[in-house]
Amino acid sequence: MPGTTPVSAPARSGYAAWVSWLEAFRRGEDPSTDGLGPVRGGFGSYVEARLLERLSTAFAERVRQWQTALGDRIVAQPPDGPVAAAALFHDAVTRLDPLVRLADSPLVPRPLASSMHEMLAAVRDGARTALDEAWRRGLEDEHAPGMPAQRRVDVPVRRGTLHPGRVAPRVPDPRLRRA
């Protein structure tokens, strides 16, 4: 109608778009971030804090999914030597790429991105150790005469790695920003 302002849909870069994106990401999808705006100041402190919490939770859930999948794979078919462990590790780390891309995104505030990178480094270190221990345990099982082979691998929970009940990375409080 002439003289009236058309009502437009909310901007794609708003809170609702982020929530939708985060739900898909949390479920294991890797949606494009095209059209999402940066999480910096434009939402208001309460809404921004809530969005950062959701972002942290979705990231932590994806890390947990990755750890579970790797643990299941190690248990199902433990590596039989260092070459197999290295190949399994390389494949697993490649599946972290969507998380690395999110942590590298300019849409994510730097303090949260740094926490994400720290978590990813700790998770990779834990995976490397778990794979190393899995193939060494298999080697020990092979050399223990008369003992039944024990192929179950308990993926160790190390300081700095995510385990059920722990929510990470740390979410910065936007109200504590310097002016």
Coordinates of N, CA and C in Angstrom, one line a residue:
M1 N 0.8 -1.2 0.0 CA 0.0 0.0 0.0 C 0.9 1.2 0.0
P2 N 0.5 2.2 -0.7 CA 1.3 3.5 -0.7 C 1.1 4.1 0.6
G3 N 2.2 4.7 1.1 CA 2.2 5.4 2.4 C 2.5 4.6 3.6
T4 N 2.5 3.3 3.4 CA 2.8 2.4 4.6 C 4.2 1.8 4.4
T5 N 4.8 1.5 5.5 CA 6.1 0.9 5.5 C 5.9 -0.6 5.5
P6 N 6.4 -1.3 4.6 CA 6.2 -2.8 4.6 C 6.9 -3.4 5.8
V7 N 6.3 -4.4 6.3 CA 6.9 -5.1 7.5 C 7.8 -6.1 6.9
S8 N 9.0 -6.1 7.3 CA 10.0 -7.0 6.8 C 10.3 -8.1 7.8
A9 N 10.8 -9.2 7.3 CA 11.1 -10.3 8.2 C 12.3 -9.9 9.0
P10 N 12.5 -10.5 10.2 CA 13.7 -10.2 11.0 C 15.0 -10.4 10.2
A11 N 16.0 -9.7 10.5 CA 17.2 -9.8 9.8 C 17.8 -11.2 10.0
R12 N 18.4 -11.8 9.0 CA 18.9 -13.1 9.1 C 20.0 -13.2 10.2
S13 N 20.7 -12.1 10.4 CA 21.8 -12.1 11.3 C 21.4 -11.9 12.8
G14 N 20.1 -12.0 13.0 CA 19.6 -11.8 14.4 C 19.7 -13.0 15.3
Y15 N 19.2 -12.9 16.5 CA 19.2 -14.0 17.5 C 18.6 -15.2 17.0
A16 N 17.4 -15.1 16.4 CA 16.6 -16.3 15.9 C 17.4 -17.0 14.9
A17 N 18.1 -16.3 14.0 CA 18.9 -17.0 13.0 C 20.1 -17.8 13.6
W18 N 20.7 -17.2 14.6 CA 21.8 -17.8 15.3 C 21.3 -19.1 16.0
V19 N 20.1 -19.0 16.7 CA 19.6 -20.1 17.4 C 19.3 -21.2 16.5
S20 N 18.7 -20.9 15.3 CA 18.4 -22.0 14.3 C 19.7 -22.6 13.8
W21 N 20.7 -21.8 13.6 CA 22.0 -22.3 13.1 C 22.7 -23.2 14.2
L22 N 22.6 -22.7 15.4 CA 23.2 -23.5 16.5 C 22.5 -24.8 16.8
E23 N 21.2 -24.9 16.6 CA 20.5 -26.1 16.8 C 21.0 -27.1 15.7
A24 N 21.1 -26.7 14.5 CA 21.6 -27.6 13.4 C 23.0 -28.0 13.7
F25 N 23.8 -27.1 14.1 CA 25.2 -27.4 14.4 C 25.3 -28.4 15.5
R26 N 24.6 -28.2 16.6 CA 24.6 -29.1 17.7 C 24.2 -30.5 17.3
R27 N 23.3 -30.6 16.4 CA 22.8 -32.0 15.9 C 23.8 -32.6 15.0
G28 N 24.9 -32.0 14.7 CA 26.0 -32.6 13.8 C 26.0 -32.1 12.4
E29 N 25.1 -31.1 12.1 CA 25.1 -30.6 10.8 C 26.1 -29.5 10.7
D30 N 26.5 -29.1 9.5 CA 27.5 -28.0 9.3 C 26.9 -27.0 8.4
P31 N 26.0 -26.2 8.9 CA 25.3 -25.2 8.0 C 26.3 -24.0 7.8
S32 N 26.0 -23.4 6.7 CA 26.8 -22.2 6.3 C 26.5 -21.0 7.3
T33 N 27.5 -20.3 7.5 CA 27.4 -19.1 8.4 C 27.0 -17.8 7.6
D34 N 26.9 -18.0 6.3 CA 26.6 -16.9 5.4 C 25.3 -16.2 5.9
G35 N 25.4 -14.9 6.1 CA 24.2 -14.1 6.5 C 24.1 -14.0 8.0
L36 N 24.9 -14.7 8.8 CA 24.9 -14.5 10.2 C 25.8 -13.3 10.6
G37 N 25.3 -12.5 11.5 CA 26.1 -11.4 12.0 C 27.0 -11.8 13.1
P38 N 28.0 -11.0 13.4 CA 28.9 -11.3 14.5 C 28.2 -11.1 15.8
V39 N 28.7 -11.9 16.8 CA 28.1 -11.9 18.1 C 28.9 -10.8 18.9
R40 N 28.6 -9.6 18.7 CA 29.3 -8.5 19.4 C 28.4 -7.3 19.6
G41 N 27.9 -7.1 20.8 CA 27.3 -5.9 21.2 C 25.9 -5.5 20.6
G42 N 25.6 -6.0 19.4 CA 24.3 -5.6 18.8 C 23.1 -6.3 19.4
F43 N 23.2 -7.2 20.2 CA 22.0 -7.9 20.8 C 21.6 -7.4 22.1
G44 N 22.4 -6.6 22.8 CA 22.1 -6.3 24.2 C 22.8 -7.3 25.1
S45 N 23.2 -6.9 26.2 CA 24.0 -7.7 27.1 C 23.3 -9.0 27.5
Y46 N 22.1 -9.0 27.8 CA 21.4 -10.2 28.3 C 21.3 -11.2 27.1
V47 N 20.8 -10.7 26.0 CA 20.6 -11.6 24.8 C 21.9 -12.1 24.3
E48 N 22.9 -11.2 24.3 CA 24.3 -11.7 23.8 C 24.8 -12.7 24.8
A49 N 24.7 -12.6 26.1 CA 25.1 -13.6 27.0 C 24.4 -14.9 26.8
R50 N 23.1 -14.9 26.5 CA 22.4 -16.1 26.3 C 22.8 -16.8 25.0
L51 N 23.1 -15.9 24.0 CA 23.6 -16.5 22.7 C 25.0 -17.1 22.8
L52 N 25.8 -16.5 23.6 CA 27.2 -17.0 23.8 C 27.1 -18.3 24.6
E53 N 26.1 -18.4 25.5 CA 25.9 -19.7 26.3 C 25.5 -20.8 25.3
R54 N 24.5 -20.4 24.4 CA 24.1 -21.4 23.5 C 25.2 -21.8 22.5
L55 N 26.0 -20.9 22.1 CA 27.1 -21.2 21.2 C 28.1 -22.1 21.9
S56 N 28.4 -21.8 23.2 CA 29.3 -22.7 23.9 C 28.8 -24.1 24.1
T57 N 27.5 -24.2 24.4 CA 26.8 -25.5 24.6 C 26.8 -26.3 23.4
A58 N 26.5 -25.7 22.2 CA 26.5 -26.4 21.0 C 27.9 -26.9 20.6
F59 N 28.9 -26.1 20.8 CA 30.3 -26.4 20.5 C 30.7 -27.6 21.4
A60 N 30.4 -27.5 22.7 CA 30.7 -28.6 23.6 C 30.0 -29.9 23.3
E61 N 28.8 -29.8 22.8 CA 28.0 -31.0 22.4 C 28.7 -31.7 21.2
R62 N 29.1 -30.8 20.2 CA 29.8 -31.4 19.0 C 31.1 -32.1 19.4
V63 N 31.9 -31.5 20.4 CA 33.1 -32.1 20.9 C 32.8 -33.4 21.5
R64 N 31.7 -33.5 22.3 CA 31.3 -34.7 23.0 C 31.0 -35.8 22.0
Q65 N 30.2 -35.4 20.9 CA 29.9 -36.3 19.9 C 31.1 -36.9 19.2
W66 N 32.1 -36.0 18.9 CA 33.3 -36.4 18.3 C 34.1 -37.4 19.2
Q67 N 34.2 -37.1 20.5 CA 34.9 -38.0 21.4 C 34.2 -39.3 21.5
T68 N 32.9 -39.3 21.5 CA 32.1 -40.6 21.6 C 32.4 -41.4 20.4
A69 N 32.3 -40.8 19.2 CA 32.5 -41.5 17.9 C 33.9 -42.1 17.9
L70 N 34.9 -41.3 18.3 CA 36.3 -41.8 18.3 C 36.4 -43.0 19.3
G71 N 35.9 -42.8 20.5 CA 36.0 -43.9 21.5 C 35.3 -45.2 21.0
D72 N 34.1 -45.0 20.4 CA 33.4 -46.2 19.8 C 34.3 -46.9 18.7
R73 N 34.9 -46.1 17.9 CA 35.7 -46.6 16.8 C 37.0 -47.4 17.4
I74 N 37.6 -46.8 18.4 CA 38.7 -47.4 19.0 C 38.3 -48.8 19.7
V75 N 37.2 -48.8 20.3 CA 36.7 -50.0 21.0 C 36.4 -51.1 19.9
A76 N 35.7 -50.7 18.9 CA 35.3 -51.6 17.8 C 36.5 -52.2 17.1
Q77 N 37.5 -51.4 16.8 CA 38.6 -51.8 16.0 C 39.9 -51.1 16.5
P78 N 40.5 -51.6 17.6 CA 41.7 -50.9 18.1 C 42.8 -50.9 17.1
P79 N 43.6 -49.8 17.0 CA 44.7 -49.8 16.1 C 45.7 -50.9 16.5
D80 N 46.3 -51.5 15.5 CA 47.3 -52.6 15.8 C 48.7 -52.2 15.7
G81 N 48.9 -50.9 15.6 CA 50.3 -50.4 15.6 C 50.3 -48.9 15.5
P82 N 51.5 -48.3 15.5 CA 51.6 -46.9 15.4 C 51.1 -46.3 14.1
V83 N 51.3 -47.0 13.0 CA 50.9 -46.5 11.7 C 49.3 -46.5 11.7
A84 N 48.7 -47.5 12.1 CA 47.2 -47.6 12.2 C 46.7 -46.5 13.1
A85 N 47.4 -46.3 14.3 CA 46.9 -45.3 15.2 C 47.1 -43.9 14.6
A86 N 48.1 -43.6 13.9 CA 48.3 -42.3 13.3 C 47.3 -42.1 12.2
A87 N 47.0 -43.1 11.4 CA 45.9 -43.0 10.4 C 44.6 -42.7 11.0
L88 N 44.2 -43.4 12.1 CA 43.0 -43.2 12.8 C 42.9 -41.8 13.4
F89 N 44.0 -41.4 13.9 CA 44.1 -40.0 14.5 C 43.9 -39.0 13.4
H90 N 44.6 -39.1 12.3 CA 44.4 -38.2 11.2 C 43.0 -38.1 10.7
D91 N 42.4 -39.2 10.5 CA 41.0 -39.2 10.1 C 40.1 -38.5 11.2
A92 N 40.3 -38.8 12.4 CA 39.5 -38.2 13.5 C 39.7 -36.7 13.5
V93 N 40.9 -36.2 13.4 CA 41.2 -34.8 13.5 C 40.6 -34.1 12.3
T94 N 40.5 -34.7 11.2 CA 39.9 -34.1 10.0 C 38.4 -33.9 10.3
R95 N 37.8 -34.8 11.1 CA 36.3 -34.6 11.4 C 36.1 -33.4 12.4
L96 N 37.2 -32.9 12.9 CA 37.1 -31.7 13.8 C 37.0 -30.4 13.0
D97 N 37.2 -30.5 11.7 CA 37.3 -29.3 10.8 C 36.1 -28.3 11.0
P98 N 34.8 -28.8 11.1 CA 33.7 -27.8 11.3 C 33.9 -27.0 12.6
L99 N 34.4 -27.7 13.7 CA 34.6 -27.0 14.9 C 35.8 -26.0 14.8
V100 N 36.8 -26.3 14.1 CA 37.9 -25.4 13.9 C 37.4 -24.2 13.1
R101 N 36.6 -24.4 12.1 CA 36.1 -23.3 11.3 C 35.3 -22.4 12.2
L102 N 34.4 -22.9 13.1 CA 33.7 -22.1 14.0 C 34.6 -21.3 14.9
A103 N 35.6 -21.9 15.4 CA 36.5 -21.2 16.3 C 37.3 -20.2 15.6
D104 N 37.5 -20.4 14.3 CA 38.3 -19.4 13.5 C 37.4 -18.3 12.9
S105 N 36.1 -18.4 13.1 CA 35.1 -17.5 12.4 C 35.2 -16.1 13.1
P106 N 35.2 -15.1 12.2 CA 35.2 -13.7 12.8 C 33.9 -13.4 13.5
L107 N 32.9 -14.2 13.3 CA 31.6 -14.0 14.0 C 31.6 -14.3 15.5
V108 N 32.6 -15.1 15.9 CA 32.7 -15.5 17.3 C 33.7 -14.5 18.0
P109 N 33.3 -14.0 19.2 CA 34.2 -13.1 19.9 C 35.5 -13.8 20.2
R110 N 36.6 -13.0 20.2 CA 37.9 -13.6 20.4 C 38.1 -14.4 21.7
P111 N 37.6 -13.9 22.8 CA 37.8 -14.7 24.0 C 37.2 -16.1 23.9
L112 N 36.0 -16.2 23.4 CA 35.3 -17.5 23.2 C 36.1 -18.3 22.2
A113 N 36.5 -17.7 21.1 CA 37.3 -18.4 20.1 C 38.6 -19.0 20.6
S114 N 39.2 -18.2 21.5 CA 40.5 -18.7 22.1 C 40.2 -19.9 23.0
S115 N 39.1 -19.9 23.8 CA 38.7 -21.0 24.6 C 38.4 -22.2 23.8
M116 N 37.7 -22.0 22.6 CA 37.4 -23.1 21.7 C 38.7 -23.8 21.2
H117 N 39.6 -23.0 20.8 CA 40.9 -23.5 20.3 C 41.7 -24.3 21.4
E118 N 41.6 -23.8 22.6 CA 42.3 -24.5 23.7 C 41.6 -25.8 23.9
M119 N 40.3 -25.9 23.9 CA 39.6 -27.1 24.1 C 39.9 -28.1 22.9
L120 N 40.0 -27.6 21.7 CA 40.3 -28.5 20.6 C 41.7 -29.0 20.7
A121 N 42.6 -28.2 21.2 CA 44.0 -28.7 21.4 C 44.0 -29.8 22.4
A122 N 43.3 -29.6 23.5 CA 43.3 -30.6 24.6 C 42.6 -31.9 24.1
V123 N 41.6 -31.8 23.3 CA 40.8 -32.9 22.8 C 41.7 -33.7 21.9
R124 N 42.5 -33.0 21.0 CA 43.4 -33.7 20.1 C 44.5 -34.4 20.9
D125 N 45.0 -33.8 21.9 CA 46.1 -34.4 22.7 C 45.5 -35.6 23.4
G126 N 44.3 -35.5 23.9 CA 43.7 -36.7 24.6 C 43.5 -37.8 23.6
A127 N 43.0 -37.5 22.4 CA 42.8 -38.5 21.4 C 44.1 -39.2 21.0
R128 N 45.1 -38.4 20.8 CA 46.5 -39.0 20.5 C 46.9 -40.0 21.6
T129 N 46.8 -39.6 22.8 CA 47.2 -40.4 23.9 C 46.3 -41.7 24.0
A130 N 45.0 -41.6 23.8 CA 44.1 -42.7 23.8 C 44.5 -43.7 22.7
L131 N 44.7 -43.2 21.5 CA 45.1 -44.1 20.4 C 46.4 -44.8 20.7
D132 N 47.4 -44.0 21.2 CA 48.7 -44.6 21.5 C 48.5 -45.7 22.6
E133 N 47.8 -45.4 23.6 CA 47.5 -46.4 24.7 C 46.8 -47.6 24.1
A134 N 45.9 -47.4 23.2 CA 45.1 -48.5 22.6 C 46.0 -49.5 21.9
W135 N 46.8 -49.0 21.0 CA 47.7 -50.0 20.3 C 48.7 -50.6 21.2
R136 N 49.2 -49.8 22.2 CA 50.2 -50.4 23.1 C 49.5 -51.5 24.0
R137 N 48.3 -51.3 24.4 CA 47.6 -52.3 25.2 C 47.4 -53.5 24.3
G138 N 47.1 -53.3 23.1 CA 46.9 -54.5 22.2 C 48.2 -55.3 22.0
L139 N 49.3 -54.6 22.0 CA 50.6 -55.2 21.9 C 50.9 -56.0 23.2
E140 N 50.6 -55.4 24.3 CA 50.8 -56.1 25.6 C 49.9 -57.3 25.7
D141 N 48.7 -57.2 25.2 CA 47.8 -58.4 25.2 C 48.3 -59.5 24.4
E142 N 48.9 -59.2 23.2 CA 49.5 -60.2 22.3 C 50.6 -60.9 23.0
H143 N 51.4 -60.2 23.9 CA 52.6 -60.8 24.5 C 52.4 -61.4 25.8
A144 N 51.1 -61.5 26.3 CA 50.8 -62.1 27.6 C 50.3 -63.5 27.4
P145 N 51.2 -64.5 27.4 CA 50.7 -65.9 27.1 C 49.7 -66.4 28.2
G146 N 48.7 -67.1 27.6 CA 47.7 -67.6 28.5 C 46.7 -66.7 29.0
M147 N 46.9 -65.4 28.7 CA 45.9 -64.4 29.2 C 45.0 -64.0 28.1
P148 N 43.7 -63.9 28.4 CA 42.7 -63.5 27.3 C 43.0 -62.1 26.9
A149 N 42.9 -61.8 25.6 CA 43.2 -60.5 25.1 C 42.0 -59.6 25.6
Q150 N 42.4 -58.4 26.1 CA 41.5 -57.4 26.6 C 41.6 -56.3 25.6
R151 N 40.6 -56.1 24.8 CA 40.6 -55.1 23.7 C 39.8 -53.8 24.0
R152 N 39.2 -53.8 25.2 CA 38.4 -52.6 25.6 C 39.4 -51.5 25.9
V153 N 39.1 -50.3 25.4 CA 39.9 -49.1 25.6 C 39.1 -48.1 26.4
D154 N 39.5 -47.7 27.5 CA 38.9 -46.6 28.2 C 39.6 -45.3 27.8
V155 N 38.9 -44.5 27.1 CA 39.5 -43.2 26.7 C 39.7 -42.4 27.9
P156 N 40.9 -42.0 28.2 CA 41.2 -41.3 29.5 C 40.6 -39.9 29.4
V157 N 40.1 -39.4 30.6 CA 39.6 -38.1 30.7 C 40.8 -37.3 31.4
R158 N 41.4 -36.4 30.6 CA 42.5 -35.7 31.1 C 42.1 -34.2 31.4
R159 N 43.0 -33.6 32.2 CA 42.7 -32.2 32.6 C 42.6 -31.4 31.3
G160 N 41.6 -30.7 31.2 CA 41.3 -29.8 30.0 C 40.5 -30.4 28.9
T161 N 40.1 -31.7 29.0 CA 39.3 -32.3 28.0 C 37.8 -32.3 28.5
L162 N 37.0 -32.4 27.6 CA 35.5 -32.3 27.9 C 35.0 -33.7 28.3
H163 N 34.3 -33.8 29.3 CA 33.6 -35.0 29.6 C 32.2 -34.7 30.0
P164 N 31.3 -35.7 30.1 CA 29.9 -35.4 30.4 C 29.8 -34.7 31.7
G165 N 29.0 -33.7 31.7 CA 28.7 -32.9 32.9 C 29.6 -31.7 33.0
R166 N 30.5 -31.5 32.1 CA 31.3 -30.3 32.1 C 31.0 -29.5 30.8
V167 N 30.6 -28.3 31.0 CA 30.3 -27.4 29.9 C 31.5 -26.5 29.7
A168 N 32.0 -26.5 28.5 CA 33.1 -25.7 28.1 C 32.9 -25.3 26.7
P169 N 33.5 -24.4 26.2 CA 34.5 -23.5 26.7 C 33.8 -22.4 27.6
R170 N 34.7 -21.7 28.3 CA 34.2 -20.6 29.2 C 33.6 -19.5 28.3
V171 N 32.4 -19.1 28.8 CA 31.7 -18.0 28.1 C 32.0 -16.7 28.7
P172 N 32.6 -15.7 28.0 CA 32.9 -14.4 28.6 C 31.6 -13.7 28.8
D173 N 31.6 -12.9 29.9 CA 30.4 -12.1 30.3 C 30.5 -10.8 29.5
P174 N 29.6 -10.5 28.6 CA 29.7 -9.3 27.8 C 29.6 -8.0 28.7
R175 N 29.0 -8.1 29.9 CA 28.9 -6.9 30.7 C 30.2 -6.5 31.3
L176 N 31.2 -7.4 31.2 CA 32.5 -7.1 31.8 C 33.5 -6.5 30.8
R177 N 33.0 -6.2 29.6 CA 33.8 -5.6 28.5 C 34.4 -4.3 28.9
R178 N 35.6 -4.0 28.5 CA 36.1 -2.7 28.7 C 35.5 -1.7 27.7
A179 N 35.2 -0.5 28.1 CA 34.6 0.5 27.2 C 35.6 1.1 26.3

